[in-house]
Tab-separated table of C-alpha atoms in Angstrom:
chain	number	residue	atom	x	y	z
A	1	MET	CA	62.630	-14.426	48.861
A	2	GLN	CA	66.114	-12.746	49.136
A	3	THR	CA	66.816	-14.100	52.615
A	4	LYS	CA	65.942	-17.691	51.289
A	5	THR	CA	68.167	-17.307	48.270
A	6	ALA	CA	71.055	-16.077	50.325
A	7	SER	CA	70.555	-19.090	52.582
A	8	VAL	CA	70.534	-21.414	49.713
A	9	ALA	CA	73.852	-19.893	48.608
A	10	ALA	CA	75.339	-20.190	51.902
A	11	VAL	CA	74.494	-23.711	52.497
A	12	SER	CA	75.710	-24.608	49.092
A	13	ALA	CA	78.788	-22.790	49.627
A	14	ALA	CA	79.477	-24.781	52.949
A	15	VAL	CA	79.225	-27.991	51.042
A	16	GLY	CA	81.461	-26.814	48.147
A	17	LEU	CA	78.734	-26.208	45.439
A	18	ASN	CA	78.628	-22.814	43.752
A	19	ILE	CA	75.391	-21.069	42.067
A	20	ASN	CA	76.087	-19.887	38.548
A	21	ASN	CA	74.469	-16.505	38.580
A	22	GLY	CA	74.446	-16.379	34.809
A	23	LYS	CA	72.473	-19.475	34.689
A	24	THR	CA	70.054	-18.902	37.776
A	25	LYS	CA	66.817	-17.443	36.863
A	26	VAL	CA	63.720	-16.025	39.094
A	27	LEU	CA	60.231	-16.943	38.570
A	28	LYS	CA	57.815	-15.121	40.782
A	29	TYR	CA	54.442	-16.645	41.400
A	30	ASN	CA	51.505	-14.975	42.947
A	31	THR	CA	53.462	-12.277	44.649
A	32	GLU	CA	53.067	-8.613	44.997
A	33	ASN	CA	56.838	-8.172	45.914
A	34	SER	CA	58.509	-6.831	42.843
A	35	ASN	CA	61.852	-6.219	44.394
A	36	PRO	CA	64.743	-7.885	42.349
A	37	ILE	CA	66.527	-10.802	43.838
A	38	THR	CA	70.379	-10.464	44.212
A	39	LEU	CA	73.095	-12.953	44.616
A	40	ASP	CA	76.697	-11.898	45.387
A	41	GLY	CA	75.855	-8.587	44.296
A	42	GLU	CA	74.364	-9.499	41.008
A	43	THR	CA	70.695	-9.185	40.184
A	44	LEU	CA	69.182	-12.502	39.045
A	45	GLU	CA	67.065	-12.397	35.976
A	46	ASP	CA	63.462	-12.483	36.137
A	47	VAL	CA	61.447	-14.917	33.789
A	48	GLU	CA	57.781	-15.276	32.934
A	49	SER	CA	58.185	-18.956	32.187
A	50	PHE	CA	60.868	-21.732	32.137
A	51	THR	CA	60.937	-25.444	31.100
A	52	TYR	CA	61.500	-27.801	34.141
A	53	LEU	CA	61.702	-31.584	33.454
A	54	GLY	CA	60.332	-30.970	29.969
A	55	SER	CA	57.113	-29.237	31.195
A	56	ILE	CA	56.751	-25.458	30.959
A	57	VAL	CA	56.161	-23.667	34.218
A	58	ASP	CA	54.573	-19.907	33.806
A	59	GLU	CA	54.074	-17.266	36.347
A	60	GLN	CA	50.226	-17.771	36.220
A	61	GLY	CA	50.492	-21.273	37.419
A	62	GLY	CA	48.414	-22.557	34.460
A	63	SER	CA	48.989	-25.275	32.010
A	64	ASP	CA	48.083	-23.785	28.891
A	65	ALA	CA	51.537	-23.176	27.462
A	66	ASP	CA	52.702	-26.668	28.302
A	67	VAL	CA	49.461	-28.351	26.730
A	68	LYS	CA	50.212	-26.111	23.613
A	69	ALA	CA	53.790	-27.298	23.340
A	70	ARG	CA	52.829	-30.836	24.029
A	71	PHE	CA	50.328	-30.723	21.093
A	72	GLY	CA	53.049	-29.485	19.000
A	73	LYS	CA	55.642	-32.186	19.711
A	74	ALA	CA	53.033	-34.717	19.335
A	75	ARG	CA	51.944	-33.515	15.938
A	76	VAL	CA	55.674	-33.495	14.805
A	77	ALA	CA	55.893	-37.122	16.129
A	78	PHE	CA	52.861	-38.092	14.322
A	79	LEU	CA	54.180	-36.547	11.030
A	80	GLN	CA	57.568	-38.098	11.182
A	81	LEU	CA	55.854	-41.599	11.216
A	82	LYS	CA	53.749	-40.594	8.003
A	83	ASN	CA	55.388	-43.462	6.083
A	84	ILE	CA	54.286	-46.000	8.734
A	85	TRP	CA	50.717	-44.812	8.703
A	86	ASN	CA	50.557	-45.019	4.761
A	87	SER	CA	52.030	-48.425	4.627
A	88	LYS	CA	49.703	-51.180	3.342
A	89	GLN	CA	52.023	-53.893	5.084
A	90	LEU	CA	51.210	-53.162	8.493
A	91	LEU	CA	47.916	-54.160	10.273
A	92	THR	CA	45.833	-51.337	11.598
A	93	SER	CA	46.380	-52.953	15.283
A	94	ILE	CA	50.014	-52.627	14.806
A	95	ASN	CA	49.609	-48.804	13.492
A	96	VAL	CA	47.480	-48.149	16.612
A	97	ARG	CA	50.174	-49.675	19.054
A	98	ILE	CA	52.865	-47.715	17.266
A	99	PHE	CA	50.498	-44.483	17.706
A	100	ASN	CA	49.945	-45.220	21.405
A	101	THR	CA	53.767	-45.700	22.315
A	102	ASN	CA	55.135	-43.004	20.046
A	103	VAL	CA	52.654	-40.133	19.746
A	104	LYS	CA	50.174	-40.675	22.540
A	105	ALA	CA	53.369	-40.798	24.942
A	106	VAL	CA	54.661	-37.694	23.653
A	107	LEU	CA	51.329	-35.833	24.037
A	108	LEU	CA	50.604	-36.970	27.567
A	109	TYR	CA	54.235	-36.680	28.983
A	110	GLY	CA	53.734	-34.709	32.105
A	111	ALA	CA	49.842	-34.643	31.784
A	112	GLU	CA	49.515	-35.555	35.418
A	113	THR	CA	50.699	-31.861	36.158
A	114	TRP	CA	48.294	-30.230	33.936
A	115	ARG	CA	45.011	-28.405	35.159
A	116	THR	CA	42.630	-30.736	33.780
A	117	THR	CA	39.705	-28.565	32.444
A	118	THR	CA	36.955	-30.031	30.344
A	119	THR	CA	38.392	-27.808	27.479
A	120	THR	CA	41.851	-29.447	27.791
A	121	ILE	CA	40.377	-32.996	27.969
A	122	LYS	CA	38.248	-32.345	24.791
A	123	LYS	CA	41.279	-30.809	22.971
A	124	VAL	CA	43.351	-33.979	23.745
A	125	GLN	CA	40.552	-36.304	22.637
A	126	VAL	CA	40.123	-34.376	19.424
A	127	PHE	CA	43.755	-34.625	18.739
A	128	ILE	CA	43.758	-38.358	19.390
A	129	ASN	CA	40.522	-39.143	17.400
A	130	GLY	CA	41.891	-37.112	14.415
A	131	CYS	CA	45.107	-39.137	14.454
A	132	LEU	CA	43.286	-42.340	14.525
A	133	ARG	CA	41.031	-41.269	11.735
A	134	LYS	CA	44.040	-40.454	9.517
A	135	ILE	CA	45.667	-43.995	10.559
A	136	ILE	CA	42.501	-46.007	9.799
A	137	ASN	CA	42.025	-43.770	6.610
A	138	ILE	CA	38.666	-42.513	7.462
A	139	HIS	CA	37.914	-39.260	5.410
A	140	TRP	CA	35.156	-36.543	5.958
A	141	PRO	CA	32.413	-38.118	3.738
A	142	ASP	CA	32.706	-41.373	5.633
A	143	THR	CA	30.985	-41.034	8.935
A	144	ILE	CA	32.089	-43.022	11.906
A	145	SER	CA	31.440	-42.159	15.540
A	146	ASN	CA	34.092	-41.332	18.153
A	147	SER	CA	33.174	-44.156	20.265
A	148	LEU	CA	33.672	-46.819	17.499
A	149	LEU	CA	37.238	-45.463	17.134
């Protein structure tokens, strides 16, 4: 890994690009090598996870942290639109379209990179169904199947 880092730095310098040692982080994935990576005599910081293009990448290679973060962001997006969900002037079909474009898009951003386990799929479906029940105003004593949603 050290030789590859030095090679990238050399090629970058040849074309006039500099690597900022303070901003550069190292994430070691599935490796027994615990030697620190250095660049220009400085040791680069080891991290356990980082955000890349809006998705969280961690050293286990799993998607649990990213899924959890997406649920949090989608919940915030849903709650920010609370006035729209409570509005009596909008049709339910319009509310569902607003939900699909503003909340579902936030929830599923980067989902193509997730490890799709049955647990993850079930959590996503439970979240979506819960939001739709709130939009349609279906409360606990009222029963309606998920397939009708």
